[in-house]
PDB file of C-alpha atoms in Angstrom:
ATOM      1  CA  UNK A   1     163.736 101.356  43.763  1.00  0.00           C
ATOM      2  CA  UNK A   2     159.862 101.699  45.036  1.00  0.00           C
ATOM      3  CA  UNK A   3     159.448 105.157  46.130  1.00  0.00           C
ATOM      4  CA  UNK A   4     155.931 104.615  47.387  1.00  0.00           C
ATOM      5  CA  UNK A   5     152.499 105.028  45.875  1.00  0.00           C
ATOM      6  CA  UNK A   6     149.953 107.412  45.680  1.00  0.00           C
ATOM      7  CA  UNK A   7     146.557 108.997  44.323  1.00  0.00           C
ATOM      8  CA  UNK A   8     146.919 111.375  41.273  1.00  0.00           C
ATOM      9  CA  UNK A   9     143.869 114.299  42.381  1.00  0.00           C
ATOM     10  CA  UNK A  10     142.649 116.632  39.961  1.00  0.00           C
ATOM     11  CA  UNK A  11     143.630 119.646  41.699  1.00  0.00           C
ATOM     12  CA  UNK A  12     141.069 121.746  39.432  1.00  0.00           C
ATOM     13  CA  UNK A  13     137.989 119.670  40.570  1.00  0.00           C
ATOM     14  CA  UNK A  14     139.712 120.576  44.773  1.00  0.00           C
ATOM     15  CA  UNK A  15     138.774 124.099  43.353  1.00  0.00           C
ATOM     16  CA  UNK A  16     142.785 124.614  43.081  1.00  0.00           C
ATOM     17  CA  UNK A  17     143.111 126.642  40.291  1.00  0.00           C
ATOM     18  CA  UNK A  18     145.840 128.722  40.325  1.00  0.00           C
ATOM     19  CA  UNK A  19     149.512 127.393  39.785  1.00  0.00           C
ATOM     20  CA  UNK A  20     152.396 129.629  39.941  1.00  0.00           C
ATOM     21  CA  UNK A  21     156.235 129.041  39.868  1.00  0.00           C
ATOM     22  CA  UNK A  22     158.003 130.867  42.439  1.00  0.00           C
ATOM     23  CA  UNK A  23     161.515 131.584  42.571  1.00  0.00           C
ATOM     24  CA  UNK A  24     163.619 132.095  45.451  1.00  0.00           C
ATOM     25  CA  UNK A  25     166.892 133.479  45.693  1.00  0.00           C
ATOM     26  CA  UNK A  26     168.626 133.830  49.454  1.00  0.00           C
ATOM     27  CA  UNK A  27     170.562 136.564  50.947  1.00  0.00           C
ATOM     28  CA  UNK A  28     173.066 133.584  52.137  1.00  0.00           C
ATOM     29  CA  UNK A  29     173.650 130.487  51.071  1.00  0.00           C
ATOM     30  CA  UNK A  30     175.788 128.926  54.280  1.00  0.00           C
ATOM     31  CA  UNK A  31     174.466 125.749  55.647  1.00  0.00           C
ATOM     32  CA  UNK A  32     172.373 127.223  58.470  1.00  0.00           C
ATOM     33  CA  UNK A  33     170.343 129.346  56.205  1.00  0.00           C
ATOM     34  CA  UNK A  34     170.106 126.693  53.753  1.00  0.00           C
ATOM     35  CA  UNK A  35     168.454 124.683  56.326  1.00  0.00           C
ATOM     36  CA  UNK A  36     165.852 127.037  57.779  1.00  0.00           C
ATOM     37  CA  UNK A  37     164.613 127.931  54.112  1.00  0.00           C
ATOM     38  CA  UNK A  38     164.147 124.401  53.144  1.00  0.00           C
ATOM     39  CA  UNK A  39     162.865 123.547  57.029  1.00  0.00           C
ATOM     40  CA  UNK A  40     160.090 126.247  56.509  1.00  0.00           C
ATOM     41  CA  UNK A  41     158.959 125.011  53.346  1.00  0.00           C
ATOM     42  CA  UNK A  42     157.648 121.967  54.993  1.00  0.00           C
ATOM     43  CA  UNK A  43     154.726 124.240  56.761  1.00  0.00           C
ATOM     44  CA  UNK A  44     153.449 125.487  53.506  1.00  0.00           C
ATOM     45  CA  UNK A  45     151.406 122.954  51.779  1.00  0.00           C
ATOM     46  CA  UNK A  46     150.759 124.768  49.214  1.00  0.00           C
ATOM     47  CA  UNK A  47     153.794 124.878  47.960  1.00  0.00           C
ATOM     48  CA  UNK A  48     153.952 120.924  45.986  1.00  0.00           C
ATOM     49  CA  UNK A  49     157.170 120.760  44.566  1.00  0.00           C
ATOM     50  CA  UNK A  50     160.185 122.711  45.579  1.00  0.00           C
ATOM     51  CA  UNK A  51     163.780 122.166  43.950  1.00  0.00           C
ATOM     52  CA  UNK A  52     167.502 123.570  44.569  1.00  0.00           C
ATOM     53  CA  UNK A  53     168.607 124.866  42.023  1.00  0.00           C
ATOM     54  CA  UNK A  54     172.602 125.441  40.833  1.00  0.00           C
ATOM     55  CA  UNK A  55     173.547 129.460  39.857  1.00  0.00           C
ATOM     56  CA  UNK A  56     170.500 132.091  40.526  1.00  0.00           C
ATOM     57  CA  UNK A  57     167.806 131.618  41.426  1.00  0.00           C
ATOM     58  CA  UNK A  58     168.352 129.356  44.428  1.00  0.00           C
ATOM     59  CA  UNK A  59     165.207 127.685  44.837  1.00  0.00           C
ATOM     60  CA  UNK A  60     162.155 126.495  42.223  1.00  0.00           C
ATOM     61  CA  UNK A  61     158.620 126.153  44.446  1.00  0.00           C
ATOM     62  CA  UNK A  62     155.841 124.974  42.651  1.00  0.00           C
ATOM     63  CA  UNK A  63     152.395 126.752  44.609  1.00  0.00           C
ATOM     64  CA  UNK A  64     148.659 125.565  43.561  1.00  0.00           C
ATOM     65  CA  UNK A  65     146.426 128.125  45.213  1.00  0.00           C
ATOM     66  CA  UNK A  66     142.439 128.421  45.060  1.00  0.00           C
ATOM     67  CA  UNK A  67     142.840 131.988  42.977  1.00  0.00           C
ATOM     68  CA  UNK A  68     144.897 134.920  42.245  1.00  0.00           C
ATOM     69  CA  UNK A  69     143.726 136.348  45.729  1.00  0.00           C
ATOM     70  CA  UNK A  70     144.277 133.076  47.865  1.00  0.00           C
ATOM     71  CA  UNK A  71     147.999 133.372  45.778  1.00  0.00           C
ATOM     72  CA  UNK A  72     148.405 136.907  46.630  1.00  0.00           C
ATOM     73  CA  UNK A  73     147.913 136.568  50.730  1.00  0.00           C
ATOM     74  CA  UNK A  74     149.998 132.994  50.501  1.00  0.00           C
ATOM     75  CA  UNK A  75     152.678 134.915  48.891  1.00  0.00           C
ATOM     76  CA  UNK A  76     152.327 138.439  51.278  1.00  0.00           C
ATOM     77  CA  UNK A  77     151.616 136.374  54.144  1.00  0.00           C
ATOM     78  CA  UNK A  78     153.963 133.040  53.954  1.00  0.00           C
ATOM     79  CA  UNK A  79     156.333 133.401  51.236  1.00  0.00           C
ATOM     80  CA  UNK A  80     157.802 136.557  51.322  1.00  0.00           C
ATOM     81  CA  UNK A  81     158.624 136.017  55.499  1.00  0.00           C
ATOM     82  CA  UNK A  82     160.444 132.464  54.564  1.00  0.00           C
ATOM     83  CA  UNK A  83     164.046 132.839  56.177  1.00  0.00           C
ATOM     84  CA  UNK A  84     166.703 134.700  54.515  1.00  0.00           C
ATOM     85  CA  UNK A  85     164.485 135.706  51.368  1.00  0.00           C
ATOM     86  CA  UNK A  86     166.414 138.501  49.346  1.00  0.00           C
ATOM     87  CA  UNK A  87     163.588 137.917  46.349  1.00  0.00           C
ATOM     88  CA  UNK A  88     160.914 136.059  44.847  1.00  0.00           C
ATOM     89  CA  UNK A  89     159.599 136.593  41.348  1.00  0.00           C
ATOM     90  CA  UNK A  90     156.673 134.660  40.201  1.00  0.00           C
ATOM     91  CA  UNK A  91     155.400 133.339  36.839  1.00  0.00           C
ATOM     92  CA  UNK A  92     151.684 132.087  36.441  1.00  0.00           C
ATOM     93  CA  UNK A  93     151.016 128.956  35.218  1.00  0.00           C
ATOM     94  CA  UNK A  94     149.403 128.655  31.695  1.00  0.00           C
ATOM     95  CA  UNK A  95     148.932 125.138  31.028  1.00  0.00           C
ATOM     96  CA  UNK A  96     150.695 121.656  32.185  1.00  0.00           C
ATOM     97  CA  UNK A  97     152.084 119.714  29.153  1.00  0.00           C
ATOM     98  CA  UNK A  98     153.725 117.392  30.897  1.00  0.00           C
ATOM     99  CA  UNK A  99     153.231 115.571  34.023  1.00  0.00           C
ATOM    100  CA  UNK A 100     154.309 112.577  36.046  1.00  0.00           C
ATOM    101  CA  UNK A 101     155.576 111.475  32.910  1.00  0.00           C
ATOM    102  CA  UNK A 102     157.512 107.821  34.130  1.00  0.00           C
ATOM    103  CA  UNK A 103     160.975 107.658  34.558  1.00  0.00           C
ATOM    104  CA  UNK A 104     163.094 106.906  30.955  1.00  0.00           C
ATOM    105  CA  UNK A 105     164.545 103.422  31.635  1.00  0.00           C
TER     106      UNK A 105
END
């Protein structure tokens, strides 16, 4: 099935050049606080990819930022007042290996 298309940007040459991996665990996890986390994702755009995840920690975001500092006020700013947030660690981004790699049919 056709998902859709789209334009592959080099975020780098946007002058976004800071990718971290955020994750989020909840203080809940009932349905109504499941749905406002995910609901407020949708008003962060710099947050690209953002999984469920089974066990701890309950959410994977993927964040490109401009720099460290752009990073720091998304994250003090945005991220750390997303609904029902008990904690967020971060890891930085070193280097993509592997990317939009098609699907293994």
């Amino acid at each position: 099935m056709l998902l859709g298309y789209r334009a592959q940007l080099d975020p780098g040459a946007l002058g976004l050049n800071f990718s971290a991996m955020v994750f989020a665990t909840l203080r809940e996890g009932d349905r109504k606080a499941v749905e406002a986390f995910e609901a407020a994702l949708i008003d962060i755009p710099q947050i690209v990819d953002a999984q469920r995840l089974f066990g701890e920690p309950d959410y994977l975001l993927h964040v490109i930022a401009q720099d460290l500092p752009a990073f720091q006020r998304l994250y003090d700013e945005s991220l750390s007042a997303l609904p029902n947030v008990q904690r967020l660690t971060s890891t930085l981004v070193m280097k993509r290996v592997v990317q939009d790699r098609p699907l293994p049919l």
